[in-house]
XYZ file of C-alpha atoms in Angstrom:
368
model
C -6.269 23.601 53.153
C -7.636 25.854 56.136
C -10.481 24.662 58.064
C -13.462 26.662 58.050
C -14.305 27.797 61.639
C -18.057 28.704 62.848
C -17.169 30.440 66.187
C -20.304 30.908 68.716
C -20.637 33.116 71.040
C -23.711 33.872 73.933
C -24.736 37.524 73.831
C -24.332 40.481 71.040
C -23.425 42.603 74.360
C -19.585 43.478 75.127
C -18.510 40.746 77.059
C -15.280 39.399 77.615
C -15.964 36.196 75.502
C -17.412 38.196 72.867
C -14.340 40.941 72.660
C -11.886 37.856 72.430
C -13.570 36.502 69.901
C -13.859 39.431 67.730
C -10.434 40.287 68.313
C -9.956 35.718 67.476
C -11.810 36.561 63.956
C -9.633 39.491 63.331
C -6.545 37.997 63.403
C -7.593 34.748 61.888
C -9.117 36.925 58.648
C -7.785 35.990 55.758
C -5.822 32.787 57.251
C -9.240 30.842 57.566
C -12.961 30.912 56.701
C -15.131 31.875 59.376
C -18.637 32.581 60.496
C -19.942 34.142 64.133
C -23.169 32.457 65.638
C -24.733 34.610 68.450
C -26.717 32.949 70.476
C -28.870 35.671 72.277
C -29.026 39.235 70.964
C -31.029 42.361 70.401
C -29.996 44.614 67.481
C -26.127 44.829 65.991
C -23.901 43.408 68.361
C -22.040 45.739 70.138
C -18.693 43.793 69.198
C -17.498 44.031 65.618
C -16.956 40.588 63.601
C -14.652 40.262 60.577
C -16.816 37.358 59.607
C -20.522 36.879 58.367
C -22.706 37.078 62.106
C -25.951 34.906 62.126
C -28.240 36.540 65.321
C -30.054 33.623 66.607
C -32.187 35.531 69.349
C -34.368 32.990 71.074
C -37.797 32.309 70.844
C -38.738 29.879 73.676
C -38.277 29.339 77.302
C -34.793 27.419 77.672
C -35.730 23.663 79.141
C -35.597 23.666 82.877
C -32.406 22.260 84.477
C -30.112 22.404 81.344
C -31.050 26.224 80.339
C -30.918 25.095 76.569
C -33.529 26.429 74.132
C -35.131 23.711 71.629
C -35.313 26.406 68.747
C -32.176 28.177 68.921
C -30.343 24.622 68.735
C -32.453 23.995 65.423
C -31.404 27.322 64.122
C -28.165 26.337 64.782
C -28.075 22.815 63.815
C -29.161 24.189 60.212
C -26.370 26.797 60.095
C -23.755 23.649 60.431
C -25.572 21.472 58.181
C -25.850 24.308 55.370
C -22.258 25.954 55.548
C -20.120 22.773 56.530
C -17.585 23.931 59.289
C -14.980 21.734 59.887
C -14.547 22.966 63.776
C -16.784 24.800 66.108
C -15.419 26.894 68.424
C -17.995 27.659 71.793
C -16.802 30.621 73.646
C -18.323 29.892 77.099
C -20.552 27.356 78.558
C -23.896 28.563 76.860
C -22.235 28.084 73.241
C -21.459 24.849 74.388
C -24.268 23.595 75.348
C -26.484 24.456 72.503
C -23.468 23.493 70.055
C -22.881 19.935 71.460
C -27.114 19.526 70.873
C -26.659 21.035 66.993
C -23.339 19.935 65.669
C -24.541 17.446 63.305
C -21.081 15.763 63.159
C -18.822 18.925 63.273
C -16.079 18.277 66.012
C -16.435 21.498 68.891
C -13.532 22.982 70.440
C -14.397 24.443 74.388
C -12.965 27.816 74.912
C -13.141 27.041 78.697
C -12.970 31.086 80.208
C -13.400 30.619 83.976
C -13.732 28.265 86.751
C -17.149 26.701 86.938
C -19.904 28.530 89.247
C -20.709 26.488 92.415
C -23.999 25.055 91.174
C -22.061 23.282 88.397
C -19.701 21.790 90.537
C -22.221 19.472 92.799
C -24.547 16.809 91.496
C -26.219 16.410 89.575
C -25.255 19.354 87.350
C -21.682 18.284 87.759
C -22.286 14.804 86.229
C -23.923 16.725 83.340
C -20.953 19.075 82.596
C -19.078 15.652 83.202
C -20.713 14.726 79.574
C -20.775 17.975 77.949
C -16.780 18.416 78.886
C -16.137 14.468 77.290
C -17.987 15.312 74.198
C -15.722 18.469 72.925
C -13.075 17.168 71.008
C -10.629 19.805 72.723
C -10.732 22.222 75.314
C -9.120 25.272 75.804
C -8.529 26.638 78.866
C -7.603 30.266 79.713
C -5.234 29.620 82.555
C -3.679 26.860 84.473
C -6.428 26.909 87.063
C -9.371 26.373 84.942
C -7.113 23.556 82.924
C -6.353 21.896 86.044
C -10.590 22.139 87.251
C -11.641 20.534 83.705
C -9.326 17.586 84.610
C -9.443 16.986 88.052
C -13.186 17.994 88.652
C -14.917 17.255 85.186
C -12.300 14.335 83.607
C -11.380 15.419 80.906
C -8.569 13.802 79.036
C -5.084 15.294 79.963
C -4.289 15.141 76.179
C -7.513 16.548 75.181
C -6.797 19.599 77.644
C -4.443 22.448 75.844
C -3.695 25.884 78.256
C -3.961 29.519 75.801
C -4.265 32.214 77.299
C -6.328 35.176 76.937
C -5.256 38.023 74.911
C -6.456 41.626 73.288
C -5.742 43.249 70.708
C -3.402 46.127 71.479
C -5.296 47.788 68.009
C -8.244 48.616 69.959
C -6.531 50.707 72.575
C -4.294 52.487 70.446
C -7.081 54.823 69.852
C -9.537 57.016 71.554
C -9.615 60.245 74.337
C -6.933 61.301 75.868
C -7.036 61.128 79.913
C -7.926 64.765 80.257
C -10.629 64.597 77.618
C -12.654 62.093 78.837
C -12.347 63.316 82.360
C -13.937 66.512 81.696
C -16.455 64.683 79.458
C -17.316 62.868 82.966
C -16.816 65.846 84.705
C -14.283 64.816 86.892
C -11.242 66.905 87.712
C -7.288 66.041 86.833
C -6.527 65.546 90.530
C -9.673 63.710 91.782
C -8.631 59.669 92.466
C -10.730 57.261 89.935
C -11.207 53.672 90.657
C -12.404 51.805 87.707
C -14.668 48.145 87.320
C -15.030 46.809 83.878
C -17.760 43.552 83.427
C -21.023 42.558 82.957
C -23.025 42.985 86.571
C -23.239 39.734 87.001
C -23.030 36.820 89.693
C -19.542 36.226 88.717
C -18.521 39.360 88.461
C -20.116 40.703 91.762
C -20.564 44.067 91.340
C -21.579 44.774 94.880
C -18.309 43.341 96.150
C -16.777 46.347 93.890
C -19.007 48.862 95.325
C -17.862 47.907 98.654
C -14.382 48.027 98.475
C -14.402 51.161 96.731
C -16.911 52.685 99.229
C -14.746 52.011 101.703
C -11.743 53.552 99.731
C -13.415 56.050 98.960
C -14.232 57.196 102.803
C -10.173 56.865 102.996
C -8.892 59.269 99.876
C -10.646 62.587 99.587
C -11.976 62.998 96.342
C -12.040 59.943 95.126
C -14.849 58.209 92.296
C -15.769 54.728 91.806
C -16.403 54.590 87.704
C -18.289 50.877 87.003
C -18.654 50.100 83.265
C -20.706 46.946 82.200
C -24.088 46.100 81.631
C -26.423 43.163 83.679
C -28.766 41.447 85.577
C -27.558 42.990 89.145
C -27.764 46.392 88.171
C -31.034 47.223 89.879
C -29.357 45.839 93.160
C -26.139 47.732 92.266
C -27.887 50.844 92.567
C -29.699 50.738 95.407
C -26.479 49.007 96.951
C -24.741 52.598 96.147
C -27.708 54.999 97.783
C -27.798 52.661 100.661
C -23.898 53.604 100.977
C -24.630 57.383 100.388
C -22.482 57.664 97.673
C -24.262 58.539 94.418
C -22.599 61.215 92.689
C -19.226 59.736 93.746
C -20.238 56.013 91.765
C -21.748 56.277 88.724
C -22.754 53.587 86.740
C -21.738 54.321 82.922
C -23.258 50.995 81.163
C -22.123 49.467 78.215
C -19.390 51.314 76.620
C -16.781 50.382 73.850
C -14.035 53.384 74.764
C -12.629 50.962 77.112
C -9.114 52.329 76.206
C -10.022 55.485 77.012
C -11.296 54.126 80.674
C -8.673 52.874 81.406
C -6.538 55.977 80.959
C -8.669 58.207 82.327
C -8.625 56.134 85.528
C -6.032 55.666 87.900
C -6.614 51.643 89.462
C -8.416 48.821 87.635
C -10.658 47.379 90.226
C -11.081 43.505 90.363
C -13.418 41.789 92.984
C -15.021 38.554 90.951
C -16.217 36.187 92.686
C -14.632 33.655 89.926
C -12.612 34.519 86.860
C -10.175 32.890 84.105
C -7.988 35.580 83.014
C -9.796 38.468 82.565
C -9.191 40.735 79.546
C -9.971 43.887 81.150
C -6.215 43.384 83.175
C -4.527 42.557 79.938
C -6.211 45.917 78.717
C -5.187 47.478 81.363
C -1.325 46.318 81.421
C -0.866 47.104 77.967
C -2.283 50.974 78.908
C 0.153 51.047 81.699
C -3.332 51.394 84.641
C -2.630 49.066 87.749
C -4.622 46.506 88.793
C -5.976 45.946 92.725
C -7.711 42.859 92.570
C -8.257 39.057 94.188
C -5.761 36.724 93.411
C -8.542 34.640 91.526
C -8.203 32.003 89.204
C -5.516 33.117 86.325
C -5.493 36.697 87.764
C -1.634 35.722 88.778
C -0.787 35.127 85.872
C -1.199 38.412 84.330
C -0.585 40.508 87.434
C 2.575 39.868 89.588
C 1.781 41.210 93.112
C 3.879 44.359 94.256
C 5.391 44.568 91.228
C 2.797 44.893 88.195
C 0.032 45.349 90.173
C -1.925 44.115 94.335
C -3.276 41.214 95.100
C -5.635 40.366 98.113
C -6.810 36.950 99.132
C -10.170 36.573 97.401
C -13.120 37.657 99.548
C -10.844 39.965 101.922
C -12.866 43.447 100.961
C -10.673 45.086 103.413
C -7.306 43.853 102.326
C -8.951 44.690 98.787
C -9.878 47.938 100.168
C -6.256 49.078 101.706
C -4.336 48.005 98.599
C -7.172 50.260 96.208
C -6.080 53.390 98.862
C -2.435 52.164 98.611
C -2.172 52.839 94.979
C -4.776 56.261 94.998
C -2.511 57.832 97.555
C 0.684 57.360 96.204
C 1.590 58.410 92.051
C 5.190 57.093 92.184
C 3.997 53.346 93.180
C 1.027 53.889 91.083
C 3.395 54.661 87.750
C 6.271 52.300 88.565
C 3.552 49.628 88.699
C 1.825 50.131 85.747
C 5.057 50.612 83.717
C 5.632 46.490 84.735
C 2.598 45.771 84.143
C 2.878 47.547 80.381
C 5.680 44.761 79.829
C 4.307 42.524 81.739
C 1.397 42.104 79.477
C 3.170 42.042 75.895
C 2.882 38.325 75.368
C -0.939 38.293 76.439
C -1.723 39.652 72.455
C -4.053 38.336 69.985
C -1.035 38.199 67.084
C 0.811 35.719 69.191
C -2.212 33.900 70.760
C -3.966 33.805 67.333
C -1.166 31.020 65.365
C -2.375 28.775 68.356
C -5.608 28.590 67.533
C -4.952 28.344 63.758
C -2.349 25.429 64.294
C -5.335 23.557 66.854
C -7.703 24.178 64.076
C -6.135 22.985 61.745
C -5.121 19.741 64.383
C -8.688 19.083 65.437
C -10.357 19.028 61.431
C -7.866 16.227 60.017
């Protein structure tokens, strides 16, 4: 018998979290009985579900400290206790939080997606996470990295720790504009250089760290645009970060978008500069479209891109190394396509129908 699954996610936006687990209740449809919880979220979510979605937008100020809102864990507690899941699955460490509060018996499975932020790491949030990380019944992490962090710096049981890594589905990018169309949609010419960022403008994500290194490529290779797709809290500072640097009209923020595919074709290097990441699905994306990635060899960022061959790496926080390997791949088209032909293969097993039997078989492990 297949377990029914409530999977519970943050935001309704486009996130990373949210896209995987869309493209999670895709695969899994048919195979097992699911049902999306978002957490936070105005209007349809922007990421398609396969599933029945319950919005539980909040309606209180989250408890000091912990960030957890009273309400929304009622809201959710009553979802469990009225449809009966045999697992939850939190995508993220909101969804955990509130789903450890409401389970009401229901064992919770951690889809761990990045290394924790510094504030979580020192006391006395650390001894919380501590307790949050021993009460999941298994945790998944993303990449070696952040499976290594929930054992060595939160305990968790070595047996209670399983590595899966991130995938896409290669469906979604099968579709869309061609290079040339979009371009002229963003008015940008078939020769001009285009450096793209994908993610929310976030802390995590830094967004300013982006501008940077592309302003400075862009000083280096005539021409060249800085394209930054994603929605956030930063994005006031984002801006005036790019008229401070002169360049509006050569950055342009684009928001929220779902022809990611598209993007990614229309641009010439994937630009990564988090501060912190897990394995980010915007590389898979872009490996499977055959685009490049210059980014910081963060987290599980190695494990997707192989430096000098499927993509460049810089030590994380070295804008200018960042900077020169961005100009190294505008300036020249042979690297730039011998690259991202790798990085095409490279990123084949990194798919939601091979990723998606792991998930049913630890389903199915965690609700006997």
């Amino acid at each position: 018998m297949s377990p029914r699954v409530l999977h519970v996610v943050a935001t309704g936006e486009r996130r990373g979290a949210e896209v995987f687990a869309g493209d999670l209740v895709g695969a899994l449809d048919g195979e097992i009985e699911q049902r999306v919880a978002i957490l936070r979220a105005e209007g349809a979510p922007e990421v398609p579900y396969a599933a029945p979605v319950d919005m539980l937008a909040p309606t209180s100020r989250p408890l000091p400290g912990i960030r957890v809102d009273p309400r929304m864990v009622r809201r959710l507690r009553a979802i469990i206790e009225d449809w009966r899941p045999r697992v939850v699955q939190v995508h993220g460490g909101e969804p955990l939080k509130h789903a450890l509060l409401a389970r009401a018996g229901a064992p919770v499975v951690y889809r761990k997606i990045g290394l924790a932020a510094p504030r979580a790491t020192r006391a006395p949030f650390r001894f919380g996470h501590e307790r949050l990380i021993r009460r999941t019944s298994r945790i998944v992490a993303v990449a070696e990295a952040v499976r290594r962090e929930a054992i060595d710096m939160f305990g968790a049981a070595e047996d209670r720790v399983v590595t899966i890594p991130n995938a896409v589905d290669p469906g979604r990018l099968a579709n869309g504009a061609t290079r040339e169309h979009l371009r002229r949609e963003l008015g940008i010419s078939r020769t001009e250089p285009v450096i793209l960022s994908l993610g929310a403008l976030t802390w995590e994500k830094d967004p300013l760290a982006h501008v940077e290194v592309a302003a400075r490529a862009i000083r280096r290779v005539p021409g060249a645009r800085h394209l930054i797709v994603g929605e956030g809290p930063l994005r006031a500072d984002l801006e005036e970060a790019v008229d401070r640097a002169g360049l509006r009209g050569r950055v342009r923020l684009l928001g929220s978008r779902a022809d990611v595919a598209s993007l990614l074709r229309a641009a010439d290097v994937l630009l990564l500069a988090s501060r912190t990441e897990g394995m980010p699905g915007c590389v898979i994306e872009a490996g499977l479209i055959g685009t490049p990635t210059a980014g910081y060899a963060v987290a599980g960022l190695a494990e997707v891109v192989s430096d000098g061959e499927t993509g460049l790496l810089a030590s994380p926080g070295d804008v200018e190394g960042l900077s020169d390997r961005v100009v190294q791949l505008l300036n020249h088209e042979e690297l730039r396509l011998r690259l991202g032909a790798a990085a095409s293969e490279r990123s084949r097993p990194f798919t939601i129908d091979r990723v998606a039997p792991r998930y049913a078989e630890l389903y199915q492990d965690v609700a006997r």
